[in-house]
Amino acid sequence: MRPLVRPLTTLLVATMLTAPVHARPAQKTADRVTITRDEWGTAHVHGHTDADAVYGMIYAQAEDDFPRIERNYLVNLGRLAEAEGEPALWQDLRQRLFINPAVLRADYAKSPPWLRTLMVAWAAGLNAYLADHPAVKPKVLTRFEPWMALAFTEGSIGGDVERVPLSQLRAFYEHRQVAMTAQERGLVWREPAGSNGIAIAPSRTANGHALLLINPHTSFFFRSELQMTSDAGLNAYGAVTWGQFFVYQGFNAHAGWMHTSSGIDNVDEFAETVVDNADGTKSYRYGAALRPLTQSRITLRYAKGDGTFGTRSFATWASHHGPIVREDHGKWIAFALMNKPVPALQQSWLRTKTHDLASFLAVAGLRANSSNNTLFADDKGEIAYLHPQFVPIRDARFDYTKPVDGSDPATDWKGLHALADLPSVLRPGNGWAYNSNDAPWHAAGADSPAKAAFPAYMDQAGDNPRGPHAMRVLGDNRDFTIDRLIGAAYDPWMPAFDHLLPPLIAAAAADPGNADRQAAIALLAGWDHRWSATSTATTLAVNWGEALWAKRGDNPDPEDDSNSVWDWMERHASPAQRLAALDEAMARLKADFGDWRVPWGDMNRYQRNDGAIEQVFDDAKPSTAIPFASARWGSLASFGAKRYPGTKRIYGTSGNSFVAAVEFGPRVAARAVSIGGESNAPASPHFADQVDRYARGDLRSVHFWPEELAGHVASREVLVRR
């Protein structure tokens, strides 16, 4: 099956990338772009050309949340310090080591004409919004230029560049010792970032139609939900990362795509042996030769407290492997990652116009997706799991999880793997495919790729508790519908506790402690490991699990051979540590709530007080009970919550954000929910109008087709492009 893909892929890529730009008719109506909003505030944008649709959709995004658009581009352009001050300089420097505005301008000039047309429309839409809304005061970016779109081409949360530790970047460029933070060392718990994706073939559905679950786990309000259509054939619906002009996770009339953060190792560090030259320059060893290090100067601006700006310049270095980001045992460490902004933007846009698996694979042939797995389904009944397509070929003799010797040419990347060489699954016979940020070795049951057949760098994440959960809800079921798929996505089981609680209960049998401890153990022993808003066992188990998790970071053991924190908690934590964590959890709950028997919904809350990007939480203000829990315990429906200064309750800021279930029948149908709502303005009716549905898992109907939208029009706005 795979060998047949290659010639078709070549043909389709050539066709899609050389397609002529649709000429605009002379009539004035060609300049008009319509933004129709439904009863939920969701924008349905239509234009004559794709560029018209881009103009309208970015204008609609700016209406809903311009501050997040601006912040995303400040981060990705390396200009955050101009808004947030000197402490952000190191984040800006890290970004600017890889993103050079002069290079992006040159890339823009060389990009295909059709892509430049879209970037021009994108910038024009943002600038038109600012001109039409003089009360909106950008912090920095008062005018957008088309090339800026190339700074942010991949819609996932975070990016490969974030693997560079800021503390060590600062240490290198300030020529001093800076200790790595506990978070950089992996000793502080972080809410699992990523997503769930499930694709189900017609053989396992009640109606004989393929189904797709789109369930990104990101920080809340990270994306907008919208539809963009054009007379040139564009018709895409889904989640759009603020400021980008393509639907990142979504579907069109024929196909759908869902991205999950991958565990692939796609960035590498090269330890360079640096030599000081007599003339003051520096070189590095490469084989038997010396190569000159490239030196550049990066000047950054930062906001001062008095309303003025300061500047700071850095002399930066790079080898052919990449920029120098730190020093380790006398070696300068170069950091290599994918840096292909034009192909990345092409791939992100073109996949929204694909219509089946073959055309989707053709676009994937650009190999400009480095960090995301993809679940795919279409109306032909085809489903797939795709591994990231940008995968450098490495020499298996070297351990690339650590810095490799940059002076040895054998450690260099040897081009990219072909799509056929990746651990993907096309049209699996078992009838389903999934990913929950775990390894691909279970992605399609018996039809999954064999781990032994691929290099170790294809996955470094391994398993997590959501994997067994996904496989259980998929199982042998052959009667999936949209409703049953949504039910699977909100299944309340937390499988981590199946493994973690028995050792605790055994420890308590040997050391039962006081009456409170005995009562707590009895509660946990009788619990079914399923969350609910009324469950006191959920509250106790989660608080105990967090306390035990922290003990791994508080006392790291260099001899510990566990592969993950879950593994350590199950196999290596001592009975005393397990019981101490339980006592600590109970004491904290009693101190905060007066009793350790606290219903989960009383503690686990959603709150949005204002439109600020960094929220402040307050127990005295209204909030909503959320029944589901963190993904770290295996909950498919993820709600990442924690205490904040001054709070006793825990408040969620990440996890389920946009959720959609799509059926690819003769006419595509979908249901969806976006946490809170479409607008960041507290006065808007769409600031918090979906949170109750979100908490219940009650997804609303998507008005994808014009006749569906017709009965739900709340407003219509006509823009004239300029």
XYZ file of C-alpha atoms in Angstrom, residues 111-597:
487
model
C 7.712 32.437 -1.399
C 5.134 31.294 -3.991
C 2.879 34.092 -5.285
C -0.277 32.410 -3.974
C 1.209 32.287 -0.468
C 2.313 35.921 -0.617
C -1.260 36.818 -1.581
C -2.526 35.181 1.619
C 0.115 36.876 3.778
C -0.738 40.275 2.271
C -4.416 39.691 3.062
C -3.542 38.608 6.601
C -1.590 41.791 7.338
C -4.205 43.960 5.651
C -6.980 42.440 7.763
C -5.156 43.144 11.011
C -4.248 46.674 9.970
C -7.828 47.344 8.876
C -9.075 46.190 12.269
C -6.700 48.559 14.076
C -7.716 51.432 11.782
C -11.402 50.725 12.402
C -10.951 50.449 16.186
C -8.816 53.387 17.336
C -9.749 52.664 20.970
C -7.720 49.443 20.748
C -4.185 50.291 21.780
C -1.585 47.672 20.850
C 1.247 47.294 23.313
C 3.860 47.201 20.548
C 2.614 46.084 17.140
C 0.769 49.050 15.674
C 1.211 47.775 12.121
C 1.561 44.272 10.738
C 3.650 43.403 7.709
C 3.005 40.341 5.495
C 6.377 38.677 6.243
C 5.500 38.520 9.942
C 3.176 35.597 9.239
C 6.285 33.474 8.634
C 7.369 33.909 12.256
C 4.488 31.757 13.496
C 3.694 28.957 11.086
C 2.894 26.002 13.318
C -0.223 26.197 15.464
C 0.700 23.970 18.404
C 1.198 25.296 21.900
C 4.854 26.007 22.569
C 7.443 24.915 20.035
C 10.730 23.133 19.580
C 12.652 26.258 20.569
C 11.214 26.074 24.085
C 13.442 23.081 24.804
C 16.373 25.487 25.139
C 16.690 26.215 28.906
C 16.614 29.972 29.451
C 18.781 29.770 32.565
C 21.668 28.233 30.610
C 21.196 30.566 27.672
C 21.576 33.438 30.098
C 24.560 31.830 31.780
C 26.351 31.499 28.431
C 25.667 34.995 27.150
C 26.332 36.693 30.504
C 29.481 34.603 31.078
C 28.461 33.509 34.560
C 27.006 30.546 36.414
C 23.212 30.358 36.521
C 21.572 27.377 38.159
C 18.970 25.501 36.169
C 15.511 25.899 37.613
C 13.738 22.927 39.140
C 11.273 23.093 36.261
C 14.068 22.946 33.684
C 15.508 19.939 35.505
C 12.136 18.187 35.298
C 11.691 18.098 39.062
C 8.503 20.185 39.180
C 5.245 18.680 38.063
C 3.781 20.230 34.924
C 0.307 19.555 33.639
C 0.598 17.219 30.635
C 0.386 19.302 27.479
C -0.879 17.752 24.308
C -4.148 16.324 23.096
C -6.325 13.330 22.326
C -7.225 12.315 18.799
C -9.361 9.365 17.727
C -10.274 8.285 14.198
C -12.846 5.524 13.669
C -13.434 3.775 10.358
C -16.900 2.906 8.984
C -16.473 -0.750 10.005
C -16.832 0.319 13.630
C -19.597 2.917 13.358
C -23.353 2.472 13.509
C -23.995 4.547 10.388
C -21.083 3.280 8.305
C -19.388 6.701 8.320
C -15.909 7.598 9.565
C -15.705 9.602 12.814
C -13.024 11.917 14.195
C -12.520 13.204 17.731
C -10.731 16.550 17.945
C -9.670 17.136 21.551
C -6.686 19.476 21.967
C -5.311 19.976 25.476
C -3.886 23.480 25.589
C -3.982 26.482 27.836
C -7.520 27.823 27.824
C -8.400 30.515 25.263
C -5.399 29.556 23.136
C -7.478 29.241 19.986
C -10.513 30.689 18.273
C -13.278 28.568 16.761
C -14.408 29.684 13.312
C -15.257 28.747 9.736
C -13.659 30.190 6.618
C -15.041 29.675 3.114
C -14.390 31.051 -0.356
C -15.659 30.721 -3.892
C -12.253 29.190 -4.686
C -13.163 25.992 -2.833
C -12.039 26.745 0.722
C -14.413 25.477 3.429
C -12.608 24.783 6.697
C -13.978 24.772 10.246
C -12.220 24.330 13.558
C -9.673 25.692 15.980
C -7.402 28.535 14.872
C -4.468 29.618 17.024
C -4.828 33.328 17.684
C -3.193 35.314 14.903
C -2.758 32.529 12.376
C -4.766 32.328 9.164
C -5.261 28.575 8.830
C -7.498 26.126 10.665
C -5.050 24.172 12.775
C -7.304 21.379 14.044
C -10.560 20.858 12.229
C -12.322 19.613 9.127
C -13.699 20.555 5.753
C -16.551 19.078 3.727
C -14.613 15.854 3.070
C -11.782 15.356 5.569
C -10.641 16.180 9.095
C -7.325 16.410 10.907
C -6.399 16.416 14.584
C -2.863 17.118 15.841
C -1.398 15.804 19.085
C 1.984 16.772 20.518
C 4.474 14.051 19.657
C 7.091 12.330 21.770
C 9.465 12.237 18.828
C 13.035 13.440 19.349
C 13.310 16.059 16.621
C 15.802 18.486 18.123
C 19.433 17.733 18.863
C 22.361 19.263 20.705
C 25.879 19.171 19.257
C 28.866 19.700 21.566
C 31.319 21.904 19.684
C 35.054 21.995 20.446
C 35.867 25.705 20.187
C 39.320 27.046 19.326
C 40.456 30.654 19.892
C 42.242 32.040 16.853
C 45.157 34.464 16.993
C 43.099 37.219 15.356
C 40.409 37.067 18.043
C 37.930 35.019 16.034
C 36.761 31.545 17.022
C 36.623 28.260 15.169
C 35.318 24.787 15.958
C 36.696 21.397 15.113
C 34.944 19.373 12.431
C 36.742 16.217 11.432
C 40.389 17.062 10.700
C 39.599 20.705 9.908
C 38.693 23.898 11.714
C 35.591 25.783 10.675
C 34.923 29.410 11.593
C 32.093 30.010 14.039
C 29.560 32.431 12.613
C 29.184 35.522 14.759
C 26.173 37.826 14.663
C 24.864 40.698 16.722
C 21.293 40.751 18.003
C 19.969 43.969 19.517
C 16.778 43.766 21.540
C 14.567 46.480 22.956
C 12.866 46.266 26.321
C 10.280 48.420 28.059
C 11.429 50.366 31.085
C 9.131 51.263 33.915
C 9.036 54.956 32.994
C 7.500 54.460 29.549
C 10.806 54.577 27.669
C 12.806 51.780 26.085
C 16.246 50.405 26.705
C 18.316 48.251 24.377
C 20.694 45.385 24.888
C 22.999 43.809 22.322
C 24.325 40.276 22.251
C 27.200 38.860 20.223
C 25.868 35.445 19.267
C 27.560 32.408 17.772
C 26.540 29.527 15.555
C 28.060 26.445 13.955
C 26.601 24.675 10.948
C 24.586 22.623 13.431
C 22.781 25.668 14.803
C 23.037 28.571 17.252
C 25.103 28.200 20.425
C 22.689 28.118 23.367
C 24.807 27.049 26.368
C 28.097 25.594 27.565
C 28.566 22.159 29.071
C 31.888 20.880 30.463
C 33.886 23.253 28.310
C 31.971 22.472 25.110
C 29.743 24.972 23.372
C 26.333 23.459 22.678
C 24.715 24.121 19.293
C 20.994 23.505 19.012
C 19.503 22.009 15.842
C 15.818 22.100 14.990
C 13.480 22.456 12.011
C 13.535 26.001 10.652
C 11.518 25.936 7.418
C 8.964 28.758 7.719
C 7.774 28.832 4.109
C 7.170 25.058 3.710
C 5.665 24.988 7.229
C 3.151 27.696 6.359
C 2.423 26.022 3.034
C 1.740 22.702 4.742
C -0.451 24.290 7.421
C -2.580 26.013 4.786
C -2.736 23.381 2.063
C -3.927 20.575 4.334
C -7.122 22.569 5.010
C -8.021 22.114 1.329
C -7.297 18.386 1.062
C -10.202 16.039 0.369
C -8.934 12.530 1.098
C -5.992 10.634 2.519
C -4.013 10.708 -0.726
C -4.204 14.509 -0.998
C -3.410 14.875 2.712
C -0.312 12.712 2.278
C 0.670 14.815 -0.717
C 0.749 17.909 1.469
C 2.536 15.990 4.241
C 5.216 15.376 1.641
C 6.454 18.911 2.299
C 7.866 17.409 5.537
C 7.563 20.640 7.498
C 5.722 19.322 10.563
C 8.234 18.512 13.274
C 6.276 18.166 16.484
C 2.792 16.820 15.850
C 1.204 13.459 15.312
C -1.962 13.609 13.230
C -5.220 11.659 13.317
C -7.083 11.772 10.005
C -10.502 10.722 8.695
C -12.418 11.392 5.480
C -15.742 10.744 3.772
C -14.249 7.865 1.787
C -13.993 6.012 5.095
C -10.215 6.279 5.239
C -8.514 6.866 8.578
C -4.858 7.220 9.539
C -2.343 7.964 12.239
C 0.557 10.027 10.850
C 3.860 10.555 12.614
C 5.584 13.972 12.330
C 7.039 14.340 8.861
C 10.203 16.309 9.628
C 12.425 13.542 10.998
C 16.205 13.845 10.528
C 18.109 10.642 9.802
C 20.741 9.977 12.487
C 23.473 7.437 13.013
C 22.145 4.782 15.407
C 25.559 4.478 17.088
C 24.992 7.760 18.934
C 22.647 8.665 21.783
C 20.913 11.818 20.597
C 19.029 12.251 23.858
C 22.302 13.826 25.047
C 24.682 16.257 23.303
C 26.628 14.423 20.607
C 30.166 15.237 19.524
C 29.865 17.987 16.931
C 33.445 17.458 15.794
C 32.561 14.008 14.449
C 30.926 14.340 11.003
C 29.195 11.014 11.595
C 26.875 12.700 14.103
C 25.463 15.103 11.494
C 21.905 14.766 10.272
C 21.784 12.762 7.040
C 18.745 14.296 5.381
C 15.124 13.503 6.285
C 13.260 10.225 6.515
C 10.810 9.536 3.698
C 7.144 9.370 4.702
C 7.146 5.638 3.995
C 9.904 5.152 6.593
C 7.895 6.658 9.467
C 5.811 4.725 12.027
C 2.501 5.858 10.570
C -0.653 3.780 10.120
C -2.682 4.115 6.920
C -6.170 2.592 6.668
C -5.687 0.177 9.614
C -7.643 -3.020 9.371
C -8.697 -2.897 13.013
C -10.906 0.118 12.271
C -9.554 2.706 14.669
C -6.495 4.812 15.406
C -5.712 7.087 18.323
C -2.986 9.113 19.977
C -2.848 10.684 23.422
C 0.731 12.014 23.281
C 2.041 8.504 23.836
C 4.207 6.316 21.638
C 2.784 5.157 18.280
C 3.312 1.486 19.130
C -0.322 1.128 20.264
C -1.900 3.608 17.822
C -4.030 1.036 16.002
C -4.155 -2.060 18.162
C -2.779 -5.087 16.323
C -2.123 -2.928 13.254
C 0.242 -0.600 15.113
C 3.849 -0.069 14.004
C 6.399 -2.393 15.612
C 8.753 -0.501 17.899
C 11.712 -2.705 16.988
C 11.426 -1.725 13.323
C 12.225 1.954 13.900
C 15.060 4.045 15.348
C 14.779 4.927 19.041
C 14.455 8.623 18.246
C 11.022 8.071 16.673
C 9.628 8.281 20.209
C 10.998 9.414 23.558
C 7.684 9.842 25.410
C 6.724 6.229 25.943
C 3.355 5.476 27.494
C 1.031 7.514 29.682
C -2.192 6.612 31.535
C -4.443 7.987 28.781
C -3.261 5.309 26.360
C -4.850 2.324 28.139
C -7.954 4.449 28.675
C -8.285 5.232 24.960
C -7.742 1.591 24.013
C -10.402 0.476 26.500
C -13.106 2.862 25.268
C -12.303 1.910 21.671
C -12.001 -1.812 22.341
C -14.151 -4.011 20.131
C -17.020 -1.534 19.840
C -18.594 -1.501 16.406
C -21.530 0.847 16.875
C -19.917 4.255 17.388
C -21.985 7.358 16.702
C -21.145 10.992 17.362
C -22.891 10.690 20.740
C -20.990 7.539 21.671
C -17.713 9.079 20.577
C -18.387 12.088 22.797
C -19.263 9.692 25.612
C -15.916 7.952 25.133
C -14.106 11.310 25.191
C -15.707 12.089 28.559
C -15.426 8.606 30.059
C -14.621 9.224 33.773
C -12.135 6.425 34.434
C -8.702 7.445 35.782
C -6.587 4.332 35.146
C -3.481 5.618 36.914
C -5.162 4.935 40.233
C -5.672 1.273 39.300
C -1.888 0.971 39.675
C -1.126 3.614 42.288
C -3.679 2.867 44.992
C -3.007 -0.857 45.682
C 0.524 -0.147 47.040
C -0.928 2.583 49.273
C -3.620 0.263 50.579
C -0.994 -2.403 51.217
C 1.172 0.110 53.089
C -1.795 1.074 55.268
C -2.504 -2.564 56.086
C 0.935 -2.719 57.706
C 0.629 0.706 59.311
C -3.090 1.600 59.680
C -2.480 4.794 61.648
C -5.271 6.777 63.270
C -9.003 6.576 62.645
C -8.902 9.302 60.000
C -6.294 7.463 57.969
C -8.243 4.223 58.258
C -11.418 5.945 57.055
C -9.557 7.484 54.128
C -8.113 4.119 53.113
C -11.576 2.555 53.320
C -12.948 5.316 51.058
C -10.211 4.808 48.468
C -10.448 1.002 48.630
C -14.162 1.168 47.803
C -13.831 3.746 45.034
C -14.280 2.872 41.348
C -11.496 5.251 40.172
C -13.955 7.420 38.284
C -14.317 11.147 38.655
C -17.548 12.963 39.371
C -18.409 16.354 40.831
C -19.865 14.731 43.963
C -17.030 12.265 44.588
C -15.009 12.827 47.772
C -12.742 9.917 46.821
C -11.684 11.771 43.656
C -10.627 14.763 45.738
C -8.673 12.625 48.194
C -6.993 10.523 45.495
C -5.936 13.526 43.411
C -4.556 15.418 46.401
C -2.712 12.303 47.591
C -1.329 11.695 44.109
C -0.053 15.261 43.856
C 1.637 14.996 47.252
C 3.337 11.737 46.310
C 4.333 13.098 42.882
C 6.087 15.996 44.612
C 8.199 13.605 46.684
C 9.941 12.347 43.527
C 11.082 15.898 42.777
C 11.931 16.774 46.378
C 14.315 13.843 46.730
C 15.556 12.727 43.312
C 17.448 9.456 43.463
C 20.341 9.213 40.959
C 20.082 5.424 41.128
C 16.360 5.439 40.311
C 15.786 3.441 37.113
C 12.081 4.267 36.721
C 11.106 5.477 33.291
C 8.547 8.039 34.442
C 7.078 9.603 37.552
C 4.136 7.206 37.263
C 6.576 4.313 37.231
C 8.353 5.696 40.294
C 5.083 6.198 42.160
C 3.951 2.658 41.437
C 7.192 0.715 41.908
C 9.736 2.770 43.826
C 8.021 5.049 46.339
C 8.439 3.644 49.845
C 5.478 2.713 52.052
C 6.440 5.579 54.355
C 6.367 8.044 51.450
C 2.953 6.793 50.331
C 1.447 7.137 53.801
C 3.100 10.491 54.465
C 1.611 11.820 51.219
C -1.829 10.658 52.325
C -1.483 12.304 55.729
C -0.297 15.531 54.075
C -3.209 15.537 51.619
C -5.754 14.989 54.385
C -4.200 17.688 56.575
C -4.257 20.191 53.699
C -7.898 19.460 52.908
C -8.900 19.769 56.569
C -7.049 23.070 56.886
C -8.659 24.483 53.746
C -12.180 23.063 53.942
C -12.648 21.899 57.539
C -12.836 18.234 56.503
C -10.872 15.959 54.212
C -14.151 14.676 52.727
